Each structure stands twice: as C-alpha cells, then as structure tokens.
Coordinates of C-alpha atoms and ligand atoms in Angstrom, one line a residue:
M21 CA -20.6 -14.6 19.4
T22 CA -21.7 -11.4 17.9
D23 CA -21.5 -10.8 14.1
L24 CA -18.6 -8.4 14.6
K25 CA -16.7 -11.0 16.7
E26 CA -17.3 -13.6 14.0
R27 CA -16.1 -11.2 11.3
I28 CA -13.0 -10.4 13.3
A29 CA -12.3 -14.1 14.0
A30 CA -12.7 -14.9 10.3
Q31 CA -10.4 -12.1 9.2
L32 CA -7.7 -13.1 11.8
T33 CA -7.8 -16.6 10.4
A34 CA -7.7 -15.5 6.7
V35 CA -4.8 -13.2 7.1
R36 CA -2.9 -15.8 9.2
D37 CA -3.5 -18.5 6.5
R38 CA -2.0 -16.2 4.0
S39 CA 1.1 -15.3 6.1
L40 CA 1.7 -19.0 6.8
G41 CA 1.2 -19.9 3.1
Y42 CA 3.8 -17.3 2.0
T43 CA 6.2 -18.6 4.6
A44 CA 5.6 -22.3 3.9
A45 CA 9.1 -22.7 2.5
E46 CA 12.4 -24.2 3.4
D47 CA 14.1 -22.6 6.4
D48 CA 17.0 -21.3 4.3
L49 CA 14.6 -19.1 2.2
L50 CA 13.0 -17.7 5.3
V51 CA 16.1 -16.8 7.3
R52 CA 18.2 -15.4 4.4
Q53 CA 18.1 -11.8 3.4
H54 CA 17.1 -11.4 -0.2
S55 CA 17.7 -7.7 -0.4
P56 CA 19.1 -5.1 2.0
L57 CA 15.8 -3.3 1.6
M58 CA 13.8 -6.2 3.1
S59 CA 13.7 -8.2 6.3
P60 CA 14.3 -12.0 6.4
L61 CA 10.8 -13.4 5.8
V62 CA 10.7 -15.2 9.2
W63 CA 11.4 -11.8 10.9
D64 CA 8.2 -10.4 9.3
L65 CA 6.3 -13.5 10.4
A66 CA 7.3 -13.3 14.1
H67 CA 7.0 -9.5 14.1
V68 CA 3.3 -9.7 13.3
G69 CA 2.9 -12.1 16.2
N70 CA 4.9 -9.9 18.5
Y71 CA 2.8 -6.9 17.4
E72 CA -0.3 -8.8 18.2
E73 CA 1.1 -9.7 21.6
L74 CA 2.0 -6.1 22.4
W75 CA -1.4 -4.6 21.3
V76 CA -4.1 -7.2 21.9
L77 CA -2.6 -9.2 24.8
R78 CA -0.6 -6.7 26.7
A79 CA -2.1 -3.2 25.9
A80 CA -5.8 -4.1 25.5
A81 CA -6.1 -7.2 27.8
G82 CA -3.4 -6.6 30.4
I83 CA -1.9 -10.1 29.9
T84 CA 1.6 -10.7 31.2
P85 CA 4.3 -10.8 28.5
L86 CA 4.8 -14.2 27.0
R87 CA 8.4 -13.6 25.7
P88 CA 9.5 -10.0 26.8
E89 CA 13.1 -10.9 25.9
I90 CA 12.3 -10.9 22.1
D91 CA 10.6 -7.5 22.0
D92 CA 13.7 -5.6 20.9
I93 CA 14.4 -8.0 18.1
Y94 CA 11.0 -7.3 16.5
D95 CA 11.0 -3.6 17.2
A96 CA 11.3 -2.1 13.6
F97 CA 12.8 1.1 15.1
K98 CA 15.6 -0.6 16.9
T99 CA 17.1 -2.3 13.9
P100 CA 16.9 -1.1 10.3
R101 CA 16.0 -3.7 7.7
R102 CA 19.5 -4.1 6.3
D103 CA 20.8 -5.1 9.7
R104 CA 18.0 -7.6 10.6
P105 CA 19.8 -10.7 9.3
A106 CA 22.3 -10.4 12.2
L107 CA 19.5 -10.4 14.9
P108 CA 19.0 -13.5 17.0
F109 CA 15.4 -13.8 15.6
L110 CA 13.4 -16.9 16.2
R111 CA 14.0 -19.6 13.6
P112 CA 11.0 -20.8 11.5
T113 CA 9.6 -23.6 13.8
E114 CA 10.0 -21.5 16.9
A115 CA 8.5 -18.4 15.2
R116 CA 5.4 -20.4 14.1
D117 CA 5.0 -21.8 17.6
Y118 CA 5.3 -18.3 19.1
I119 CA 2.8 -16.7 16.8
G120 CA 0.4 -19.6 17.2
G121 CA 0.6 -19.3 21.0
V122 CA -0.1 -15.6 20.8
R123 CA -3.0 -16.2 18.4
G124 CA -4.6 -18.7 20.7
R125 CA -4.7 -16.2 23.5
V126 CA -5.9 -13.4 21.2
L127 CA -8.9 -15.6 20.3
D128 CA -9.6 -16.0 24.0
V129 CA -9.5 -12.3 24.5
L130 CA -11.8 -11.8 21.6
D131 CA -14.2 -14.2 23.1
A132 CA -14.3 -12.4 26.4
V133 CA -14.0 -8.8 25.3
D134 CA -16.9 -6.3 25.3
L135 CA -16.7 -4.6 21.9
A136 CA -19.0 -1.8 23.2
D137 CA -16.5 -0.9 25.9
P138 CA -15.7 2.8 25.4
D139 CA -12.0 2.1 25.8
P140 CA -10.6 3.2 22.4
L141 CA -8.6 0.0 21.9
R142 CA -11.6 -2.2 22.5
R143 CA -14.5 -0.2 21.1
D144 CA -15.7 -1.7 17.8
G145 CA -12.8 -4.1 17.9
F146 CA -10.3 -1.3 17.0
V147 CA -7.2 -3.3 18.3
F148 CA -8.2 -6.3 16.3
G149 CA -8.6 -4.2 13.2
L150 CA -5.1 -2.8 14.0
V151 CA -3.4 -6.2 14.1
I152 CA -5.4 -7.5 11.1
Q153 CA -4.4 -4.6 8.9
H154 CA -0.9 -4.7 10.2
E155 CA -0.5 -8.4 9.2
H156 CA -2.0 -7.6 5.8
Q157 CA 0.6 -4.9 5.3
H158 CA 3.3 -7.3 6.2
D159 CA 2.0 -9.9 3.8
E160 CA 2.3 -7.4 1.0
T161 CA 5.9 -6.6 2.2
M162 CA 6.6 -10.4 2.3
L163 CA 5.4 -10.6 -1.3
A164 CA 7.8 -7.9 -2.4
T165 CA 10.5 -9.9 -0.7
L166 CA 9.5 -13.1 -2.4
Q167 CA 9.5 -11.3 -5.8
L168 CA 13.0 -10.0 -5.1
A169 CA 14.0 -13.6 -4.2
G170 CA 12.7 -14.6 -7.6
R171 CA 10.4 -17.1 -6.0
P172 CA 7.8 -18.4 -8.5
G173 CA 4.3 -19.7 -7.7
V174 CA 3.7 -18.1 -4.4
V175 CA 0.5 -16.3 -5.4
R176 CA -2.2 -18.2 -7.2
D177 CA -2.7 -16.9 -10.7
G178 CA -6.4 -16.5 -10.7
D179 CA -8.5 -15.0 -13.5
L180 CA -9.0 -11.3 -13.7
P181 CA -11.6 -9.6 -15.8
P182 CA -10.6 -8.4 -19.3
G183 CA -9.9 -4.8 -20.0
L184 CA -13.3 -3.6 -21.3
S185 CA -14.3 -0.2 -20.4
A186 CA -14.1 2.6 -22.9
G187 CA -14.2 6.2 -21.9
P188 CA -12.3 9.5 -21.9
E189 CA -8.6 9.7 -21.1
E190 CA -9.3 12.1 -18.2
V191 CA -12.3 12.8 -16.0
Y192 CA -13.3 16.3 -14.7
V193 CA -13.6 17.2 -11.1
P194 CA -15.2 20.6 -10.6
E195 CA -14.0 23.2 -8.1
G196 CA -15.3 22.9 -4.6
E197 CA -15.0 21.6 -1.1
F198 CA -15.0 18.0 -0.1
L199 CA -14.6 16.1 3.1
M200 CA -11.1 14.5 3.4
G201 CA -10.3 11.8 5.9
T202 CA -12.8 10.2 8.3
D203 CA -14.2 10.5 11.8
S204 CA -16.5 7.6 11.5
L205 CA -14.7 4.5 10.0
P206 CA -14.1 2.5 13.2
W207 CA -10.8 0.8 12.0
A208 CA -9.3 3.9 10.3
Y209 CA -5.8 4.6 11.3
D210 CA -4.9 7.8 13.2
N211 CA -3.4 9.3 10.0
E212 CA -6.8 9.2 8.3
R213 CA -8.3 11.4 11.0
P214 CA -9.9 13.8 11.5
A215 CA -12.2 14.5 8.6
H216 CA -11.7 18.0 7.4
R217 CA -13.0 20.2 4.6
V218 CA -10.6 20.8 1.7
D219 CA -11.3 23.3 -1.1
L220 CA -9.8 22.4 -4.5
P221 CA -9.8 24.2 -7.8
A222 CA -11.1 22.3 -10.8
Y223 CA -8.8 19.6 -12.2
W224 CA -8.7 16.7 -14.6
I225 CA -7.4 13.3 -13.4
D226 CA -6.7 10.3 -15.6
R227 CA -9.6 7.9 -15.8
L228 CA -7.2 5.0 -15.5
P229 CA -3.7 4.4 -14.1
V230 CA -0.8 5.0 -16.6
G231 CA -0.4 1.8 -18.6
N232 CA 2.7 -0.1 -19.7
A233 CA 2.2 1.0 -23.3
A234 CA 2.1 4.7 -22.4
Y235 CA 5.1 4.2 -20.1
A236 CA 7.0 2.4 -22.9
A237 CA 6.3 5.3 -25.2
F238 CA 7.9 7.6 -22.6
I239 CA 11.0 5.4 -22.5
E240 CA 11.1 5.2 -26.3
D241 CA 10.8 9.0 -26.5
G242 CA 14.1 9.2 -24.6
G243 CA 12.3 10.1 -21.3
Y244 CA 15.1 8.6 -19.2
H245 CA 17.7 10.6 -21.0
D246 CA 16.2 14.0 -20.9
A247 CA 16.8 16.0 -17.7
R248 CA 13.9 18.3 -18.6
W249 CA 11.3 15.9 -17.3
W250 CA 13.0 15.2 -14.0
T251 CA 13.4 17.1 -10.7
P252 CA 17.1 17.7 -9.8
E253 CA 16.9 14.9 -7.1
G254 CA 15.1 12.6 -9.5
W255 CA 17.7 13.2 -12.2
R256 CA 20.6 12.5 -9.8
W257 CA 18.9 9.3 -8.7
R258 CA 18.4 8.2 -12.3
Q259 CA 22.0 8.9 -13.2
E260 CA 23.6 7.4 -10.1
N261 CA 21.5 4.2 -10.5
G262 CA 21.7 3.9 -14.3
V263 CA 18.0 3.4 -14.4
F264 CA 16.3 3.3 -17.8
A265 CA 13.0 1.3 -17.2
P266 CA 10.8 0.1 -14.4
L267 CA 12.3 -2.4 -12.0
F268 CA 12.2 -6.0 -13.3
W269 CA 12.0 -4.8 -17.0
T270 CA 14.6 -5.8 -19.5
R271 CA 14.9 -5.1 -23.2
D272 CA 15.2 -8.1 -25.6
G273 CA 15.7 -6.9 -29.2
G274 CA 12.7 -4.7 -29.9
A275 CA 10.6 -6.1 -27.1
W276 CA 10.1 -5.4 -23.4
W277 CA 10.2 -8.3 -20.9
R278 CA 9.6 -8.3 -17.2
T279 CA 10.4 -10.8 -14.6
R280 CA 7.5 -11.5 -12.3
F281 CA 8.1 -13.7 -9.3
G282 CA 11.2 -15.1 -11.0
R283 CA 9.5 -15.8 -14.4
P284 CA 10.2 -13.8 -17.5
E285 CA 7.3 -12.8 -19.7
P286 CA 6.6 -10.1 -22.3
V287 CA 5.4 -6.9 -20.6
P288 CA 1.6 -6.9 -21.0
M289 CA 1.0 -3.5 -22.6
D290 CA -2.6 -3.3 -21.4
E291 CA -1.7 -3.4 -17.7
P292 CA -1.0 -0.5 -15.3
V293 CA 2.7 0.1 -15.0
Q294 CA 4.2 -0.9 -11.6
H295 CA 7.5 -0.9 -9.9
V296 CA 8.3 2.7 -10.7
C297 CA 9.5 5.1 -8.1
W298 CA 8.1 8.5 -7.3
Y299 CA 10.8 10.2 -9.4
E300 CA 9.9 8.1 -12.5
A301 CA 6.2 8.8 -12.0
D302 CA 6.8 12.5 -11.6
A303 CA 9.1 12.6 -14.7
Y304 CA 6.5 10.7 -16.8
A305 CA 3.8 13.1 -15.7
R306 CA 5.8 16.1 -16.8
W307 CA 6.6 14.4 -20.2
A308 CA 2.9 13.9 -20.6
G309 CA 2.2 17.6 -20.0
K310 CA 0.6 16.8 -16.7
R311 CA 1.6 16.3 -13.1
L312 CA 0.9 13.9 -10.3
P313 CA -2.3 14.5 -8.4
T314 CA -2.1 15.8 -4.9
E315 CA -3.3 13.5 -2.2
A316 CA -6.4 15.6 -1.8
E317 CA -7.1 15.5 -5.5
W318 CA -6.7 11.7 -5.5
E319 CA -9.1 11.3 -2.6
K320 CA -11.7 13.6 -3.9
A321 CA -11.7 11.8 -7.3
C322 CA -11.9 8.5 -5.6
G323 CA -14.7 8.9 -3.1
W324 CA -16.4 12.2 -3.1
D325 CA -20.1 12.0 -3.9
A326 CA -20.9 15.7 -4.5
A327 CA -24.6 15.0 -5.1
A328 CA -24.9 13.3 -1.7
G329 CA -22.5 15.6 0.0
R330 CA -20.7 12.6 1.4
A331 CA -17.5 10.6 0.9
R332 CA -17.8 7.0 -0.1
P333 CA -15.7 4.4 1.7
Y334 CA -15.0 2.9 -1.8
P335 CA -15.3 4.6 -5.2
W336 CA -18.4 2.6 -6.1
G337 CA -20.1 3.1 -2.7
E338 CA -20.6 1.2 0.6
Q339 CA -20.4 -2.3 -0.7
D340 CA -17.4 -4.4 0.3
P341 CA -15.0 -5.0 -2.6
T342 CA -15.8 -8.0 -4.8
P343 CA -13.8 -9.6 -7.7
E344 CA -16.1 -7.6 -10.1
L345 CA -15.3 -4.3 -8.5
A346 CA -11.6 -4.2 -7.8
N347 CA -8.4 -6.3 -8.0
L348 CA -7.5 -6.7 -4.3
G349 CA -6.6 -9.6 -2.1
H350 CA -4.0 -11.5 -4.0
R351 CA -6.3 -13.0 -6.6
A352 CA -3.5 -13.0 -9.2
A353 CA 0.1 -11.8 -9.0
R354 CA -0.5 -8.8 -11.2
P355 CA -2.6 -5.8 -11.8
A356 CA -5.7 -6.3 -14.0
P357 CA -5.8 -4.8 -17.5
L358 CA -6.8 -1.2 -17.9
G359 CA -10.5 -0.8 -18.0
A360 CA -11.3 -4.1 -16.2
Y361 CA -13.5 -2.5 -13.6
P362 CA -16.1 -0.1 -15.1
G363 CA -18.4 -1.1 -12.3
G364 CA -15.9 0.1 -9.8
A365 CA -15.9 3.7 -11.1
S366 CA -16.1 6.6 -8.7
P367 CA -18.8 9.3 -8.9
Y368 CA -16.5 11.4 -11.1
G369 CA -15.9 8.4 -13.4
A370 CA -12.3 7.5 -12.3
E371 CA -11.6 3.8 -12.6
Q372 CA -9.2 1.4 -10.8
M373 CA -8.6 3.9 -8.1
V374 CA -8.7 1.0 -5.6
G375 CA -6.7 -2.1 -6.2
D376 CA -4.3 -3.1 -9.0
V377 CA -1.4 -0.7 -8.1
W378 CA -0.7 1.8 -5.3
E379 CA -0.6 5.2 -6.8
W380 CA 2.0 7.8 -6.1
T381 CA 0.7 11.3 -5.2
A382 CA 2.5 14.6 -5.2
T383 CA 2.1 15.0 -1.5
W384 CA 4.5 14.5 1.4
F385 CA 3.2 12.3 4.1
D386 CA 2.0 14.5 7.0
G387 CA -0.7 14.7 9.6
Y388 CA -4.1 16.3 8.9
P389 CA -5.1 19.4 10.8
G390 CA -6.0 18.2 14.3
F391 CA -4.0 15.0 14.0
R392 CA -3.6 12.9 17.2
A393 CA -1.4 9.9 17.3
F394 CA -3.3 6.8 18.3
P395 CA -2.4 4.3 19.6
Y396 CA 1.3 5.0 19.2
R397 CA 3.5 7.7 17.5
E398 CA 5.5 5.2 15.6
Y399 CA 2.7 4.0 13.4
S400 CA 2.5 7.3 11.4
E401 CA 3.6 10.4 13.2
V402 CA 7.3 9.7 13.2
F403 CA 7.2 9.5 9.4
F404 CA 5.6 13.0 8.9
G405 CA 7.7 15.6 7.1
K406 CA 9.4 15.8 3.8
E407 CA 10.9 12.3 3.5
Y408 CA 8.0 10.1 2.3
R409 CA 5.5 10.5 -0.5
V410 CA 1.9 9.4 0.0
L411 CA 0.6 6.4 -1.9
R412 CA -3.1 5.7 -2.3
G413 CA -5.6 3.1 -3.4
G414 CA -4.0 -0.2 -2.6
S415 CA -2.5 -2.8 -5.0
W416 CA -3.5 -6.3 -6.1
A417 CA -1.3 -7.4 -3.1
A418 CA -3.3 -5.3 -0.6
D419 CA -6.3 -6.7 1.2
P420 CA -9.8 -5.2 1.3
A421 CA -9.4 -4.9 5.1
A422 CA -6.5 -2.4 4.6
V423 CA -7.8 -0.4 1.7
R424 CA -10.4 2.3 1.5
T425 CA -10.9 5.8 0.0
T426 CA -9.2 7.4 3.1
F427 CA -6.4 4.8 3.5
R428 CA -2.9 6.3 3.4
N429 CA 0.3 4.6 2.6
W430 CA 3.7 6.2 2.2
D431 CA 7.3 5.4 1.1
Y432 CA 10.6 6.9 0.1
P433 CA 10.5 8.5 -3.4
I434 CA 13.2 6.0 -4.5
R435 CA 11.2 2.9 -3.7
R436 CA 10.5 0.5 -6.6
Q437 CA 10.0 -3.0 -5.3
I438 CA 6.6 -2.1 -3.9
F439 CA 3.5 -2.7 -6.1
T440 CA 3.2 0.9 -7.2
G441 CA 2.2 2.8 -10.3
F442 CA 0.4 6.1 -10.7
R443 CA -2.0 8.2 -12.7
C444 CA -1.7 11.9 -13.8
A445 CA -3.7 15.0 -13.2
R446 CA -3.7 18.6 -14.3
T447 CA -5.3 21.8 -13.2
A448 CA -8.3 22.8 -15.4
S449 CA -7.6 25.9 -17.5
P450 CA -10.0 28.9 -17.1
E451 CA -11.6 28.0 -20.5
E452 CA -12.3 24.4 -19.3
R453 CA -14.1 25.4 -16.2
Ligands
AVJ28 C1 2.4 1.9 6.0 C2 3.4 0.2 4.7 C3 4.6 2.2 5.2 O1 5.4 -1.3 6.2 O2 6.5 0.3 7.0 C4 4.0 -2.1 9.2 C5 3.1 -0.3 7.6 N1 3.7 -0.2 10.1 N2 4.4 -2.2 10.4 C6 5.4 -0.2 6.7 C7 3.6 -0.9 8.9 C8 4.2 -1.0 11.0 C9 4.2 0.6 7.0 N3 3.6 1.2 5.7
FE29 FE1 5.1 -3.9 11.4

C-alpha cells in the first residue's frame, strides 16, 4: 500500500473507533431522542455508514447497493431531526453490523483503487476524505447529543496545557489583499473553493477568543437586559426564550456554575466561553465596543502569511496539529485556558484560532465567486443564503482531519448546544493605520 492509502486506512479506523466508543452504551440511550434538535444516536451511527455506502461503494466504486431500502431513513433531507425518532431506523446491533459490513467493502475498494485516477472522486482519495470528515462531523454532533443527555464520562479528560501566553488584547491586520479559500488542498470541501483574492481594510481582531470572565462581566453589566446591544431578532430571541447566560450555565449565590456532560462545576473563568448563540456573540461584541469579524477577516487573521504571499493551512504553518499547537481531537471535554497555545499563533499573532471553540463570524453562509457544487448540492449549496452564519476554526470536539484555515462550518444563529464561542474585531480608525 502507498503512504496515502495507509494514512486513509488509519484515519478510517480512528474515526470509527471514536464513533463506536461514543455509542458503546445501552440500547435505550441510543434509540431515544434526547432533544428535538438532535437525532437518536444510533441514527447518526448508521447514517455515517449509509453515507459511506452511497459515496465510496456506489458512487466511486459502482458496487450494487447493500440495503437500498434504508436509504430514505438516513437521508437527512427527508426527515428533520425532530421527526427522526419515529423512523424505522436500524436498532443498535443491526446498525453496527451494517456499518461494519460497509466498512469491510470500503477497505477492499481502498486496496484496489488507483488514487492517481483523474476521476475527481478517486483522485488523491477525495471520496475517502469526504467520508472521514463526514464521520468526524457526526462524532461532534453525537457529543453535543451526549451532553444534552447529561451523559458523564464519554470523553477522556486528558491534560491540556496551562494558559500561559501574555500579549496584547488585539492584533493588527493591515489593509490589503489576501487569498481566501483554496484550489489546492485535496480534501477541501466544495464550499472552500475556489481560492479568490479579497481586499480588506485594516482591522483589529482579538488575540484570543472571548473568555468566561469577560463574558460574565457582560452578564453582570446587565447585557442580557439591555436592548441596545442586541439586533431586533436577537432581542426577540432573548425575550421569548428567557435567556440570561450561556447554555448549561446556572447561578448559585454569587457564583457561576456550568453543567458539563452531566456534571456541575464552577465555570472556569480562564476558558473561552462556549455554548453561546450568534445573537449572544453579536450582542457581547457591541457591548464591548466591537463587532464580530467577517468570515474573510477571520480567515486572513488565521492563515495569511503576507511576507510569503501565501495562505497557511494552519495558523502556525504546514505542520499537522499536535497537542502543543491546538486543542483538537477530543483530548479533553473542554476548551483549553486562554493563552494555552502561544506556539500555535498565526502570522499576525492571533492565538487559538484553530481548536478549542468554533467561532461565530458576522457572515452568512454562501458560495464563493465561482462556486461549483461537488460532489452533491446538499453538502453546502442548499444552505446558502441568509439563514446560517459561518463558524470557523473548529472546536476541541473537532478532528484535525476536518479543520484547517479554509474550513467552513455553519449553523442557525440560535444554535447553542454546539461547541461554539467567538472573538471580536473592529475596523482600524484612520489614526491607527
Ligand atoms: C457542516 C456541521 C453544518 O452537521 O449539518 C453532516 C455537516 N453534512 N452531514 C451538519 C454534515 C452532512 C453539517 N455541518
Ligand atoms: Fe451527515
């Protein structure tokens, strides 16, 4: 086997071990719905197998459908999440058998395939990258479900580096063009393409994500009770839902507590805030005298190397993420303290851009100029428009295989169960340029 094939095989195994680990639970936990926002866990599990069957076995390798009668059950567009409990989905044992059977054949296809074949599904193993990233994304979704279920102990609680770095509150990004998106990363999704020049005025962006201490100051300053800081839609959302703090936070006397995977603990004031929706992030930014960065501002601050005239795949460069560079890959069930990754800084000096928490941006999810759907419209194109806001950077529950400078995620502005925080930005004033 070639190096690439070995890497693909190892990644397929690693992501499947994680999926099976997170669903190594009693049947009842897996078939029940824990929130109308989420699928039953065993639906996610068989859905990743069905996706693998559709794309690797049928589309790329032309293999006859194994179980065509279940396709509709696992089509995310046929049944919204809240209605999935009523589907005749495979029960846990059957689901594990099914995805195991698919996986065996996928490995046979991998063995036989020519990764230099110009067919765009096969070239550079694109279709394997597609299913690996897809399964990682569902693992993150399953974790959000397990947290809503209050399930403790699902993620190991590994060590994370201490918050060490000192530096300015904001870093400066001078005016100028940069190259957004990519034409060259072989496993990039359609929505990351094509690379295109974007010219931005000078701006400041927070060196670090907004932390719990700063966010608590917003709450204590009455931020949730002052319509000035909120957009009209955000204010309506806040009032209708009676929200006064991030999801999973409660007040006990003078102290903030949070429930993390079913276990209450004092809110660690040195961690990035997470479980805030776009409206909350946007309101905080206005309160702080700033705004959310646009998606382009976020990407330039993350990866643009002006001296080299090139975008970096990660803020620190080409090297794959390591535990010293970023908090990715489910090392612990939480973001690392602010300032834990000075070595992971971007050329402009922004830290923790990748890992820890997804970061809300000001931008609606849309296609780049010249966008072409590949391999199917329902991955990204059907979500374009003014309904979803772009999230960037990946969380502690994202995997390195599905995070990079150009990687785009998106969600409704009301979503809070996802592992999401934010940082602020502001346009540089003329005197600052
Ligand atoms: C990119 C995370 C918004 O979970 O809906 C999973 C990823 N696409 N299966 C989602 C996805 C198809 C998607 N997000
Ligand atoms: Fe999916």
